[in-house]
Amino acid sequence: MPNRIWKGQWDAVAIASAVLLALSVLLGGASQGHALRLALVELASLPLLVLASGRLIQTGLWREHRFALILLAAVVAIPLVQVIPFPPAMWTGLPGRDQMVFALRLAGLEPGWAPLSLTPDRTWGSVLALAPPAAFFLAMLSLSPAQREQMVQLCIAAAIAGILLGAAQLASGGDNLYLWNVGAGQVRGFFANRNHLASYLLVTLPFAVIFGAATLRRRDRRTSALWFGALFAGLVVVALAAIRSRAGITLFTPVMVVSLLAAWIAAGRGRPGPGLLVLVGSIGAALTVVAVLALPPILARFDTGGAPEVRFERWPLIAETAQTYLPLGSGMGSFDAVYRSVEPLEELDSTFFNQAHNEYLETWLEAGWLGIGVILAFLVWYARRCWSAWKAPPSRERDLQRAASIGIGVLLLHSTVDYPLRTITLAVIFALCCGLLELAGRSSEDPSGNRRAA
């Protein structure tokens, strides 16, 4: 039965996955604004959501992923509960709602039924924004091993396209090649924020490196994958130097070290041979070029002239405000409105602080202890799946899982100082990596029940 289902539905799920991935890259590179573009990506996720869910139910594969699916349901449930209307006796007694009650009574109105979220429209937007990554996560669980590998290859191809677009943006000097309403002069590729382009490249880097190293284990005479991995690693080094993202530059070294460790495992855990030396040499050559040509501008990005970092200064106020709305939070997507209500007058200027630049702190404010609980549960899942993936012997599936664990780590670390997962593109890539890593909890059998050779 599973084999018949796989053969009958392969085209539909695979094509829907590729379409969603392409649209998320082209139209999902901003965290807010451009509602029409983001809505197109959300609509494109609905067919995949139905097809992937149907396949998981038909094949019974959902039973193997109960914990991950419960975790996904909890992520979606938090904003959904926050938009459910509750009677005034319930919501008026929650912390932080006294100003709403005062405003209503000042206008001569008595509190009526209302949602828990202070900004229900933004919270609904958060619910819809979860559709693409949720659909892609389910798709990764239901696709065949070959199809999952093709999705990763599409991500790498999109990374190269983003680098080329970024180079064209930098060379043009104008703003015609930017997909979002941003200023010229920076390398952003498909994104509105150059930090998010850097994160995307760092997520795809381990996949390309490990793909290349795996050919050494299989003694494949075709060395194109190895050379591609080496060239891609060098290209990412040069691209990060041009992007000048502080987070990207800081994360590159640990990501590269762990990627090379995973590449050594993928190559068979033997003595490093010429192939691995090619990978290391290409990275060293690229770093040398960057050091000679672009080091001063890179160092300038880290020189604040003695001025304090704005985001660090505002985190204590955000943490204090978050405690005001505990235990349930102010509502997903409400950060902008809540922060403006407590922002000190002396900090008002021509700019505004619309994100906390810390996903964990912002989740604490918007979702309270429930949000923190889901994050902790996710970290437990992540640690267990990483253990399963890294202790296993090398194989095609395990190679992908180890690369996915690195990609997830990149976005988790970047989320401490930014908001990468607030963009649909990176949320979908995160879901892709989570789907791959979730499979580390199973035996090394493919969905049809046939053992795969290493």
Tab-separated table of N, CA and C in Angstrom, residues 44 128 144 150 201 217 252 296 316 393 417 425 433:
chain	number	residue	atom	x	y	z
A	44	ALA	N	-0.001	29.617	-1.754
A	44	ALA	CA	0.671	28.515	-2.450
A	44	ALA	C	0.960	27.349	-1.517
A	128	LEU	N	-1.313	32.885	9.671
A	128	LEU	CA	-1.184	32.630	8.230
A	128	LEU	C	0.275	32.451	7.828
A	144	SER	N	10.046	11.161	-0.707
A	144	SER	CA	11.016	10.069	-0.746
A	144	SER	C	12.418	10.641	-0.508
A	150	GLN	N	16.535	16.471	-3.657
A	150	GLN	CA	16.288	17.456	-4.715
A	150	GLN	C	15.855	18.800	-4.126
A	201	LEU	N	22.886	31.714	3.286
A	201	LEU	CA	24.105	31.122	2.745
A	201	LEU	C	24.748	30.171	3.749
A	217	ARG	N	33.594	8.833	0.193
A	217	ARG	CA	33.224	7.585	0.845
A	217	ARG	C	32.786	6.546	-0.178
A	252	PHE	N	30.414	32.407	10.683
A	252	PHE	CA	31.037	31.622	9.620
A	252	PHE	C	32.044	30.613	10.157
A	296	PRO	N	39.550	45.691	5.626
A	296	PRO	CA	39.219	46.975	6.277
A	296	PRO	C	37.722	47.294	6.304
A	316	PRO	N	16.646	45.220	28.101
A	316	PRO	CA	16.115	45.244	29.481
A	316	PRO	C	14.691	45.781	29.561
A	393	PRO	N	26.422	5.934	11.732
A	393	PRO	CA	27.450	5.808	10.693
A	393	PRO	C	27.071	6.603	9.456
A	417	VAL	N	20.168	37.563	18.137
A	417	VAL	CA	20.467	38.975	17.886
A	417	VAL	C	19.684	39.544	16.715
A	425	THR	N	10.924	33.057	3.869
A	425	THR	CA	11.970	32.288	3.199
A	425	THR	C	12.759	31.461	4.193
A	433	CYS	N	15.016	21.912	7.100
A	433	CYS	CA	16.048	21.314	7.949
A	433	CYS	C	15.425	20.498	9.083
